[in-house]
Each structure stands twice: as structure tokens, then as C-alpha cells.
mmCIF file of C-alpha atoms and ligand atoms in Angstrom:
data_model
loop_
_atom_site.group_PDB
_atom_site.id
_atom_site.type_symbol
_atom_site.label_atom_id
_atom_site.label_comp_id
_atom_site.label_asym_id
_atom_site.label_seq_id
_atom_site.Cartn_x
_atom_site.Cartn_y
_atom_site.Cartn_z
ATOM 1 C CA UNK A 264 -12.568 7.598 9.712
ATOM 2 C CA UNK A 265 -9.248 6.976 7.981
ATOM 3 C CA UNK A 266 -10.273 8.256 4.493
ATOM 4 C CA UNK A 267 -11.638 11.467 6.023
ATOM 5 C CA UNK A 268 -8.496 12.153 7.724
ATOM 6 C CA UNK A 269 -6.695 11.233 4.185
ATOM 7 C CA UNK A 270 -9.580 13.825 2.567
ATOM 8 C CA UNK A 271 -8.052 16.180 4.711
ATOM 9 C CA UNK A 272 -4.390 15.511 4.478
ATOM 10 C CA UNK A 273 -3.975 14.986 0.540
ATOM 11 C CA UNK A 274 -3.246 17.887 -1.093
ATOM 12 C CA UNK A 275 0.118 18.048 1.434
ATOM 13 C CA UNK A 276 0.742 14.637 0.981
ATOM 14 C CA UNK A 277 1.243 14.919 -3.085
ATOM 15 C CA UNK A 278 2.797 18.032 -2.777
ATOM 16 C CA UNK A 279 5.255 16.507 -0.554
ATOM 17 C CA UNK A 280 5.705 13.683 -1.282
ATOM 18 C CA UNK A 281 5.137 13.643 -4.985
ATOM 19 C CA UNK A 282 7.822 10.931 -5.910
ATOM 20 C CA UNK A 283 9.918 7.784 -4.328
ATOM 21 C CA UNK A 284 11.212 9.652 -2.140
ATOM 22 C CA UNK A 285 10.384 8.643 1.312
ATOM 23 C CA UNK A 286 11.591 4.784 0.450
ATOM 24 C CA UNK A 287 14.420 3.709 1.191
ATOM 25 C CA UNK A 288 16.947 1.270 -1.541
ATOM 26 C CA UNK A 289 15.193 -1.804 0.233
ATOM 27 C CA UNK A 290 11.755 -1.164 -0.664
ATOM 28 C CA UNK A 291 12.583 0.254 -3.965
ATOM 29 C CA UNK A 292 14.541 -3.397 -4.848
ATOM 30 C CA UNK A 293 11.594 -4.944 -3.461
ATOM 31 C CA UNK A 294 9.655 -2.769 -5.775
ATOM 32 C CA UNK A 295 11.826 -3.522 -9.135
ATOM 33 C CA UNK A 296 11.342 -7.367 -7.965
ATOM 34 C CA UNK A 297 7.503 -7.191 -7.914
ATOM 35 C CA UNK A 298 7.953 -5.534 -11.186
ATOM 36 C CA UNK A 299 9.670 -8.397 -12.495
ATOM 37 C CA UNK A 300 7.216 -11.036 -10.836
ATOM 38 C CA UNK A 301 4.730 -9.424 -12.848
ATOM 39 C CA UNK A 302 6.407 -9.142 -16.260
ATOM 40 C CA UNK A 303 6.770 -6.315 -18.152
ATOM 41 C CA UNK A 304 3.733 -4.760 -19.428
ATOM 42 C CA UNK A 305 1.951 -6.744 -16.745
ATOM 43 C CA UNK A 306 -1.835 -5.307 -15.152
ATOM 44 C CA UNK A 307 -1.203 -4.285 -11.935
ATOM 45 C CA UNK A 308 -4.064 -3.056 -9.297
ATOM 46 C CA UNK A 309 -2.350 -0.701 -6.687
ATOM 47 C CA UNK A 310 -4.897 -1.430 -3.562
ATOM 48 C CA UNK A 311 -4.570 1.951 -2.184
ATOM 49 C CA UNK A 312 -2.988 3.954 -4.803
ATOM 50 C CA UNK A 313 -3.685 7.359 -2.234
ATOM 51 C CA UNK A 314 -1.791 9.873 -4.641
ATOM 52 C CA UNK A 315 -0.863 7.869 -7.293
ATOM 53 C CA UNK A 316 2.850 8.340 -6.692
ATOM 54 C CA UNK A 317 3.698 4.226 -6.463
ATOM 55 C CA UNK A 318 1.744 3.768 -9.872
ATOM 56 C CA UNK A 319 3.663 6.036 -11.691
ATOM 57 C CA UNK A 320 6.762 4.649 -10.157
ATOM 58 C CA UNK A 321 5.988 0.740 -11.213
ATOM 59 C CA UNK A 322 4.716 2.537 -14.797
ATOM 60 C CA UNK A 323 7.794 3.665 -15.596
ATOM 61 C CA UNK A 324 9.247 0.092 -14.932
ATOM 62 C CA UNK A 325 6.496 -0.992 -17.751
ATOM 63 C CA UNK A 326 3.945 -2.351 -15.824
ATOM 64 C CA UNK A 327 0.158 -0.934 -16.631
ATOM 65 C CA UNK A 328 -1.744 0.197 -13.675
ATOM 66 C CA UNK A 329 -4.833 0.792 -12.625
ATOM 67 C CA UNK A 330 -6.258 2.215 -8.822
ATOM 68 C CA UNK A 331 -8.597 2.032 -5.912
ATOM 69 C CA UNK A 332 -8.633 3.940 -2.625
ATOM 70 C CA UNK A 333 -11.056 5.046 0.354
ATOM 71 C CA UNK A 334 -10.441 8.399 0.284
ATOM 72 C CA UNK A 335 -11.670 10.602 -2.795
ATOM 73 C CA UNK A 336 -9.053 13.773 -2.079
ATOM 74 C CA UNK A 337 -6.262 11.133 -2.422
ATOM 75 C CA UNK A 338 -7.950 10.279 -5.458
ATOM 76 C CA UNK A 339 -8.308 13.691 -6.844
ATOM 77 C CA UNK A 340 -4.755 14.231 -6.368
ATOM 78 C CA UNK A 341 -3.811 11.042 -8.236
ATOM 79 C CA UNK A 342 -6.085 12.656 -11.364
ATOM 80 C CA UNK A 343 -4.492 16.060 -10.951
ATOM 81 C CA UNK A 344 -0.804 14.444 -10.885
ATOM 82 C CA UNK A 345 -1.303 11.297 -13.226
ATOM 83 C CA UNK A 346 -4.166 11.623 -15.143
ATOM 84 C CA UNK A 347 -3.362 8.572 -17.275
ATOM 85 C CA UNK A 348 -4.480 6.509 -13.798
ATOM 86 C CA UNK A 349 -7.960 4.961 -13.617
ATOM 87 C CA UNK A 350 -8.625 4.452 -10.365
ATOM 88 C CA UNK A 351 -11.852 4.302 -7.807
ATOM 89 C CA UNK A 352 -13.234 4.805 -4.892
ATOM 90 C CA UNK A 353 -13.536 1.127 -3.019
ATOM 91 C CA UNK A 354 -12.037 -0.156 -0.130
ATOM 92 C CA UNK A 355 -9.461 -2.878 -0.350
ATOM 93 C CA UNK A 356 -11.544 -5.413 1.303
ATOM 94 C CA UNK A 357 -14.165 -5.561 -1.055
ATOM 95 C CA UNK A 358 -12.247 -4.665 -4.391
ATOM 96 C CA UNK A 359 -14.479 -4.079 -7.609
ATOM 97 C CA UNK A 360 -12.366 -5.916 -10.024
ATOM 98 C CA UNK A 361 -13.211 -9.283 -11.852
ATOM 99 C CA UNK A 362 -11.685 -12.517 -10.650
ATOM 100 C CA UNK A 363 -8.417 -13.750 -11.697
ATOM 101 C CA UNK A 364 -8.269 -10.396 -13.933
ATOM 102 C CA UNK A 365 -4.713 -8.846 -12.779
ATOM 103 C CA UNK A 366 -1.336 -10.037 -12.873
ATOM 104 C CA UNK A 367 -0.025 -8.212 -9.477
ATOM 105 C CA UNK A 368 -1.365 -6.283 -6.285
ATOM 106 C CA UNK A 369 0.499 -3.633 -4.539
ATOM 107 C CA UNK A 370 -0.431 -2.981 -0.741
ATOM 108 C CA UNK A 371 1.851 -0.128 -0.435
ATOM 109 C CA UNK A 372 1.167 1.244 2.882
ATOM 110 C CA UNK A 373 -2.670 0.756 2.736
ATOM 111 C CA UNK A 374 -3.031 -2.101 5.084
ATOM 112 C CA UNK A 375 -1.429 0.247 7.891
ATOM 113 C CA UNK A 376 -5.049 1.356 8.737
ATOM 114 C CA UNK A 377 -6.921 -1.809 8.507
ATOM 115 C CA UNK A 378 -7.584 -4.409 11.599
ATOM 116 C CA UNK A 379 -6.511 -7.689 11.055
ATOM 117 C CA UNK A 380 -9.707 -9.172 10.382
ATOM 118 C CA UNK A 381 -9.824 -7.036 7.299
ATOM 119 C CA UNK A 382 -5.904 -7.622 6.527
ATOM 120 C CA UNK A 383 -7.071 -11.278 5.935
ATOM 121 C CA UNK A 384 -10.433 -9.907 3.576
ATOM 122 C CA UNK A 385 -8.350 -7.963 1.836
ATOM 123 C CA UNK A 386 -5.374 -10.455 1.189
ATOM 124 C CA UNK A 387 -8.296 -13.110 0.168
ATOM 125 C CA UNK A 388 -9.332 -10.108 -2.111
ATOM 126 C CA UNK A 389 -5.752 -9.997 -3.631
ATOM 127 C CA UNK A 390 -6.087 -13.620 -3.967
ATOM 128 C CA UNK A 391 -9.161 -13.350 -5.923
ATOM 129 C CA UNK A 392 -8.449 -11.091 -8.057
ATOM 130 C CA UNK A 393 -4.572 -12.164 -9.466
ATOM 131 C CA UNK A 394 -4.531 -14.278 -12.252
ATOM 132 C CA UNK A 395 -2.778 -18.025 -11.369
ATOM 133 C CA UNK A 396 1.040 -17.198 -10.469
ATOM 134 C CA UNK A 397 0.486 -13.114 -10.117
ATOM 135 C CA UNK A 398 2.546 -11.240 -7.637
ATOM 136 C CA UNK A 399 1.488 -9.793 -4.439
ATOM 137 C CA UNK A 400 3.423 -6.933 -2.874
ATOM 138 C CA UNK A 401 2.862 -5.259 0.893
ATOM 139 C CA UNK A 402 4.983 -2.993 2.351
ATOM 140 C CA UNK A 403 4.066 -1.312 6.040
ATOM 141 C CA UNK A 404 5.741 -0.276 9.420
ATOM 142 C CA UNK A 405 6.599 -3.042 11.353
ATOM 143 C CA UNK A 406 6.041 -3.173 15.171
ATOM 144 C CA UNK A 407 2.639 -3.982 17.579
ATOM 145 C CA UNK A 408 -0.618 -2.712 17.513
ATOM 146 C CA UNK A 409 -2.176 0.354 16.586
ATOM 147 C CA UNK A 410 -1.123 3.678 17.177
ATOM 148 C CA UNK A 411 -2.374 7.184 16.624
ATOM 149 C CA UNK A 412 -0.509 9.132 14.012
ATOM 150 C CA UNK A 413 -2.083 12.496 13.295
ATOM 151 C CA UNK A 414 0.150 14.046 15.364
ATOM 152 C CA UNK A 415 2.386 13.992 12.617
ATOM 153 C CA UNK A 416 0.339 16.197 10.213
ATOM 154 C CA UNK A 417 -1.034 18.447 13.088
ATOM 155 C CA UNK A 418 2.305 19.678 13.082
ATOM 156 C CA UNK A 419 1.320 21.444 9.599
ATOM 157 C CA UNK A 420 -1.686 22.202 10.852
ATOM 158 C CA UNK A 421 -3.446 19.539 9.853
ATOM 159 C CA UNK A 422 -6.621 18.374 12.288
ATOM 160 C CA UNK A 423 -6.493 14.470 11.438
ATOM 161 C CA UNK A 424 -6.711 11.548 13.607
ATOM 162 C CA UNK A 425 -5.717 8.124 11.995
ATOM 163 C CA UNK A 426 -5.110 4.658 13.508
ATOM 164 C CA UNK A 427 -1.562 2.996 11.951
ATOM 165 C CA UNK A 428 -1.510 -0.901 12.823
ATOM 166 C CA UNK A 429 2.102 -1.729 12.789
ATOM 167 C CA UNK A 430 2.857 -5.657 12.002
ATOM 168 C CA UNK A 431 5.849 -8.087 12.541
ATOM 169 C CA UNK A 432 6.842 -9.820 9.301
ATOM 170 C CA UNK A 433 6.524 -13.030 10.493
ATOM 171 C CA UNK A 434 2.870 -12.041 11.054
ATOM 172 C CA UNK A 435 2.286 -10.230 7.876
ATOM 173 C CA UNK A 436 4.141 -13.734 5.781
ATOM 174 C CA UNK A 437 1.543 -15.596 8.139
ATOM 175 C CA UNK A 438 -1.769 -14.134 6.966
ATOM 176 C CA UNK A 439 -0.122 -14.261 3.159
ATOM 177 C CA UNK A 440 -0.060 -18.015 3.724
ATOM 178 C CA UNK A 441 -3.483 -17.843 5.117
ATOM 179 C CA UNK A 442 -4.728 -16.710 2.150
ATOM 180 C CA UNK A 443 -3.016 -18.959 -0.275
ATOM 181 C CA UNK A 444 -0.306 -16.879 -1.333
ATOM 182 C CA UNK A 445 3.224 -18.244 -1.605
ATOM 183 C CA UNK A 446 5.662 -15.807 -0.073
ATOM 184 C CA UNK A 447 8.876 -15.535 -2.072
ATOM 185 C CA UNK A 448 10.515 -13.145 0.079
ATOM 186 C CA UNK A 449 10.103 -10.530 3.121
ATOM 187 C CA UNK A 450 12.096 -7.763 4.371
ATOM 188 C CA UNK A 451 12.316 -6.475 7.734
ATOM 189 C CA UNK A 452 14.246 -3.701 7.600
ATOM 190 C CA UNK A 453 15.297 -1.713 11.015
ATOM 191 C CA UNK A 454 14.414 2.121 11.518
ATOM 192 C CA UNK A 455 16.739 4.248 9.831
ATOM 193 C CA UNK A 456 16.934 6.911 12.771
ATOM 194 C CA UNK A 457 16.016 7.589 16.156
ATOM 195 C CA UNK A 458 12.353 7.570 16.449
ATOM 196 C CA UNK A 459 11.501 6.000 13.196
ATOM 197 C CA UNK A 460 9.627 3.276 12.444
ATOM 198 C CA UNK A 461 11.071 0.027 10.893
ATOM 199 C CA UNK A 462 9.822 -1.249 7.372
ATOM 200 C CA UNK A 463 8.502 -4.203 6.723
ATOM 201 C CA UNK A 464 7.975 -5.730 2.931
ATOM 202 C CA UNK A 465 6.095 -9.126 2.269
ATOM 203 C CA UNK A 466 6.430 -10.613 -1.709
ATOM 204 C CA UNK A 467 4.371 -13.546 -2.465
ATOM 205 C CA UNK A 468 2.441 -15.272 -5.499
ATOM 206 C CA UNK A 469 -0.847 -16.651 -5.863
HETATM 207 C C1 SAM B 791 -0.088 5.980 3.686
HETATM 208 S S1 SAM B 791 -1.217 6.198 2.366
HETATM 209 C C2 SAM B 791 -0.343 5.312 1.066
HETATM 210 C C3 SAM B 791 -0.816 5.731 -0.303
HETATM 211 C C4 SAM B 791 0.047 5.157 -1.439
HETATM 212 N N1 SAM B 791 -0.024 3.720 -1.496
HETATM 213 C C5 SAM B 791 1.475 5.634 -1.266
HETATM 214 O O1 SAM B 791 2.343 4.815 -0.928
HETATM 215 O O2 SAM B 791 1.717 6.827 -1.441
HETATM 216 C C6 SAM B 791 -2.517 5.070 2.789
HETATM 217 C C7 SAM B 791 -3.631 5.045 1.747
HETATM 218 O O3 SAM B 791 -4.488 3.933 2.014
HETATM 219 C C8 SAM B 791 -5.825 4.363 1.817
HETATM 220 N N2 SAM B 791 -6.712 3.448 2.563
HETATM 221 C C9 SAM B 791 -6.782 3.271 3.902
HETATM 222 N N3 SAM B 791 -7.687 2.318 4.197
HETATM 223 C C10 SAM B 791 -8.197 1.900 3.014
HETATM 224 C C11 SAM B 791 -9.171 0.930 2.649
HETATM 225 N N4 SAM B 791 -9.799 0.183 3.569
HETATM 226 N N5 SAM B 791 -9.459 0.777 1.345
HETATM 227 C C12 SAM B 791 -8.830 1.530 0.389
HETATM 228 N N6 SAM B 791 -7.886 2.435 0.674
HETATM 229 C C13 SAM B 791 -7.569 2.627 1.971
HETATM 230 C C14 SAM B 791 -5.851 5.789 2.298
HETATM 231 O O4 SAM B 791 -6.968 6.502 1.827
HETATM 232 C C15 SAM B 791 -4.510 6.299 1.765
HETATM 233 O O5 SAM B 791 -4.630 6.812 0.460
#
């Protein structure tokens, strides 16, 4: 299961990457626009917070923030790094927030490991939950299918095995629509080196 391998992998994961910096200027302007979507001091539910890393990030633009995620290790990380972050343990198809209560959604790499039966629950979930006119953000490799990357962390000696579903754009703006929410804008951003994976960012509104 994905959030066991995440169980396994977190306390590497914050300790590496405890900031921004694995995004590239792209995503991070697609970041600072969600931000603005939302309006400052806006309610934000990260849907897949993992570490906590991307909340602090859109706090310190002056949105508030609260969490949910599969896995609890991510979550303990996210308590030992920013304990100001409420956050818990849910899955982003079935989120335990109140309807219409939040005024944006991040999906910041969170959908990678869901099918796309429950990409659609869980953008109907974002739907849900945002107030009338709240942002939606998703960002996630681009490409087919799923592939298995725990090869990646094996390398540190880590024995996971996760499932990443990459995603065209067009697809990922087509299930947005699906689900009632207006996309604004989308990125698709080629890799950056040999190897890599390209980036893809969807922006839309309820
Ligand atoms: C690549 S990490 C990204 C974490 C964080 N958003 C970030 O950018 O650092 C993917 C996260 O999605 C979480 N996740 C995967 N499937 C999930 C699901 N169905 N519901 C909630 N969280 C999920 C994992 O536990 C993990 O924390």
C-alpha cells in the first residue's frame, strides 16, 4: 500500500526535502497564483500535505492551512517540523471536512498514487468541500500510466514499492471539468534533464 511505503520513507523525505526545493520557478508561480485565487488569509486544505513542507510554503504567503494524508509517518513528520499544522489521517477521496467550508485545495503530488476512478472521487471531494469560487490546485508528473517508483528510495536503502500514475494535462484539465471546476490555467512543463519526468500543474475554481 502507498501509505505504508510513505510510513517507511518519511523521515528521509523531510529530512531531504524539508523546503521548496525540488520545484522548479513554474510550479512555484503556479503556487503564488493559487495563493492569490484564494486571498490572503484564505483556509486552505492541502489534500496530501505528506510532510507538511507545501503548507508552510503557502503559510508564509498568508494563507491558513490545515492537512490530511494516508500515511501517519508523513504525518508525524509534518508535527515534528510544523507543529502549528492540524492535519489527519484520511484519504483524499473521502475527505473529513464540512461542505463548502474551505476557500482552496492543494493536490500537490498526492493524486500521483491514485487510479483514475479515485482522481474523479477525489476532485468531486475538492468540489465539495470549496466554498463557491475557491481555488483548486494539482500539480503531478505528466506522462502514461502507472509506473513503479521505489527504486528510487531503494537506492538509500529504503524497501518501498509505490505505484506513480503519470497524467497528460489535457487529461488532468478534463476530469477538473468533470467535476465542475473551471480551469483557469495549466502548465505542462517539459523534464528538466535526461531521465526526468515532466511537470504538469492544473488551476481551476469551483
Ligand atoms: C509525493 S508525496 C507529496 C507530499 C506533499 N504534498 C509534498 O509535496 O511534499 C505524496 C503524498 O500523498 C499521500 N497520499 C497518497 N495517496 C493518498 C490518499 N489516497 N489519500 C491521502 N493521502 C495520500 C502520501 O501518503 C504522501 O504523503
Amino acid at each position: 500500500m502507498t501509505s505504508d511505503g510513505y510510513d517507511v520513507v518519511a523521515e528521509a523525505y523531510a529530512n531531504y526535502f524539508p523546503g521548496m526545493g525540488p520545484e522548479e520557478p513554474a510550479e512555484l508561480e503556479a503556487l503564488e497564483r493559487f495563493v492569490a485565487e484564494v486571498g490572503e488569509g484564505g483556509l486552505v486544505l492541502d489534500a496530501g500535505c505528506g510532510t507538511g513542507r507545501v503548507a508552510e510554503h503557502v503559510r508564509s504567503l498568508g494563507l491558513r492551512c490545515v492537512g490530511v494524508d494516508l500515511s501517519p509517518g508523513m504525518l508525524a513528520m509534518a508535527r515534528r517540523d510544523h507543529p502549528w499544522l492540524q492535519t489527519a489521517v484520511a484519504t483524499i477521496t473521502h475527505l473529513p471536512i464540512a461542505a463548502g467550508s474551505v476557500d482552496g485545495v492543494m493536490f500537490w503530488f498526492s493524486t500521483i498514487h491514485i487510479d483514475d476512478r479515485d482522481l474523479d472521487r477525489a476532485l468531486l471531494e475538492a468540489a465539495r468541500v470549496l466554498r463557491h469560487g475557491g481555488a483548486v490546485i494539482a500539480g503531478f508528473q505528466t506522462g502514461d500510466g502507472p509506473r513503479e517508483v521505489g527504486e528510487g528510495y531503494r537506492e538509500f536503502g529504503l524497501d518501498v514499492r509505490m505505484l506513480r500514475y503519470h497524467r497528460q494535462v489535457a487529461r488532468m484539465v478534463e476530469r477538473f471539468e468533470q467535476a465542475g471546476l473551471w480551469v483557469i490555467e495549466s502548465i505542462d512543463e517539459p523534464p528538466t534533464k535526461e531521465g526526468g519526468d515532466g511537470i504538469g500543474v492544473v488551476l481551476g475554481r469551483l
